[in-house]
Amino acid sequence: MKTLVVELGERSYPIYIGEDLLARSDLLRPHVAGRQVMIVSNDTVAPLYLRKAQAALAGLQCHSVVLPDGEQYKTWEVLNRIFDALLEKRCDRHVTLVALGGGVVGDMAGFAAACYQRGVPFIQIPTTLLAQVDSSVGGKTGVNHPLGKNMIGAFHQPQCVLIDTVTLGTLPDRELSAGLAEVIKYGLIRDLDFLTWLEANMDALLRRDAAALAEAIERSCLNKAEVVAADERESGERALLNLGHTFGHAIETGLGYGSWLHGEAVAAGMCMAAALSARLGWITAADLARVEALVKRAKLPVRAPAKLDPERMLALMAVDKKAQDGRIRLVLLQAMGKAVVTDDYDPALMRAVLHEYRRD
Ligand SMILES: NC(=O)c1ccc[n+]([C@@H]2O[C@H](COP(=O)([O-])OP(=O)(O)OC[C@H]3O[C@@H](n4cnc5c(N)ncnc54)[C@H](O)[C@@H]3O)[C@@H](O)[C@H]2O)c1
Ligand SMILES: [Zn+2]
C-alpha cells in the first residue's frame, strides 16, 4: 500500500492506494469520528461493493442511500434524497458520509456533507479510475444545473481517500478509458516525464496491468495533491487542472449529460486546447500529433461530436465557470508539460479550431 498526503494544514488528509483496501477497517475507522455513518452509493456500485464497505464499518450505526446511476442524476433533486435519508435516520452533525462510487457519487456525497447541518465529515472511496485519479482528491463537490455543469457546489475536503485498485476489475472498458483522459491531463499540464511514461505504458494500462494502473494512479494523485496543496480554492495553479474542460463541459452540456462521458469530452477538449496552442505557435505540429496519438491510443475521441454546432459550443463555453468578463479564459499549452490560463488569444483562431475539430 502507498500513502500520499494532501497537505492542507489542519485539513490535511491521507490518500491510501492499494489492493483490497475496502476490507481494511483499520484504515477507515480512524477517520470516522462519531458513531453514525451514511454510505452514499448508486444502483450499479452498491450491489458490487456496499456489503464490503459495510463490513469494514461494522460496529458503527451504518446506514446507506442508493442513488440512481448516471451523470443525468447529478442534480439538486437527487441530492435531496441524501438529505432525506440523513434526516429519516436522524443523523446528527457527527455523522460521517462515505462516498462509494465514481465521480458522480463522490461529488454529490461530498456536497451533501458540505451542506448537511452546515458541514459534516466525509470519506471518499472512489471506484472508477477517473474518481481515483482526480475527483476524489481536492474537495471540489457539487451538482449540475441544466444550464451548466458543476455550477452548484462547495469546497469540502474529505477525511481520507481510500483507493482500492481491485474495484477497477469490474469497471467497463469505456469508463477505464474515460479515466485515462484525466491521467493524460497531468502529463500535459505539469509532468512531461509522466507523459513519456504513459506513452510507454498505455497498452499495459488498457490491459489493466495491476502494477501499471497502481503507478498511474499514484503519479496522478501526487500531481493532484501538489496542485491542491498549492492552491486549494483555485485562485491560480489549480485552474490548470481544467485543461480541456471548458471545451469538454460544453460538449457534455450541449449533448445532454450522460451522452458522452466526462472523460471522453475532456479528451476531445484537450485535443482542441492543444490545437489552439499549436495555432498560436506555442507547441509544434509534432507536439499536437503526439497529444492526439496518445488520446487515440487510450481509445478516446480526438474530435467534438459533429452534431454540436460550433456557435452553440462557444455560447456554452462562455457560461462555463472559467469565463471572466465575457472573455473565455482557457487552459492552453505553452509547451508540452506546461500549461497556462489565458484569454490572450485571437478569437478567430478559436472559432477555426471549433470548426476543424468536429467529427466528420
Ligand atoms: N470533483 C472533482 O474535482 C471532479 C474532477 C473530475 C471529474 N469530476 C466529476 O466526476 C464525474 C465523472 O466521474 P466518473 O467518470 O467516475 O463517472 P460516474 O460516477 O458516472 O461512474 C461511471 C460509471 O461507472 C460505474 N461504476 C463506478 N464504479 C464502478 C466499478 N468499480 N465497477 C463497475 N462500474 C462502476 C458507475 O455506476 C457509472 O455507471 C463528473 O460528474 C465530473 O464532473 C469531478
Ligand atoms: Zn475532469
PDB file of N, CA and C and ligand atoms in Angstrom, residues 134 182 185 245 262 266, ligand 2:
ATOM      1  N   ASP A 134      -8.603  11.618  -9.826  1.00  0.00           N
ATOM      2  CA  ASP A 134      -8.948  13.034  -9.929  1.00  0.00           C
ATOM      3  C   ASP A 134     -10.016  13.482  -8.944  1.00  0.00           C
ATOM      4  N   GLU A 182      -8.067  11.973 -17.765  1.00  0.00           N
ATOM      5  CA  GLU A 182      -7.575  12.840 -16.685  1.00  0.00           C
ATOM      6  C   GLU A 182      -6.118  12.501 -16.344  1.00  0.00           C
ATOM      7  N   LYS A 185      -4.003  14.184 -18.794  1.00  0.00           N
ATOM      8  CA  LYS A 185      -4.037  15.616 -18.467  1.00  0.00           C
ATOM      9  C   LYS A 185      -2.863  16.023 -17.563  1.00  0.00           C
ATOM     10  N   HIS A 245     -11.314  21.179 -20.222  1.00  0.00           N
ATOM     11  CA  HIS A 245     -12.613  21.102 -19.562  1.00  0.00           C
ATOM     12  C   HIS A 245     -13.620  22.145 -20.043  1.00  0.00           C
ATOM     13  N   HIS A 262     -17.723  12.154 -19.174  1.00  0.00           N
ATOM     14  CA  HIS A 262     -16.906  13.320 -18.840  1.00  0.00           C
ATOM     15  C   HIS A 262     -15.481  13.186 -19.407  1.00  0.00           C
ATOM     16  N   VAL A 266     -13.553  15.526 -22.121  1.00  0.00           N
ATOM     17  CA  VAL A 266     -12.289  16.173 -21.746  1.00  0.00           C
ATOM     18  C   VAL A 266     -11.186  15.794 -22.738  1.00  0.00           C
TER      19      VAL A 266
HETATM   20 ZN    ZN B   2     -12.459  16.318 -15.216  1.00  0.00          ZN
END
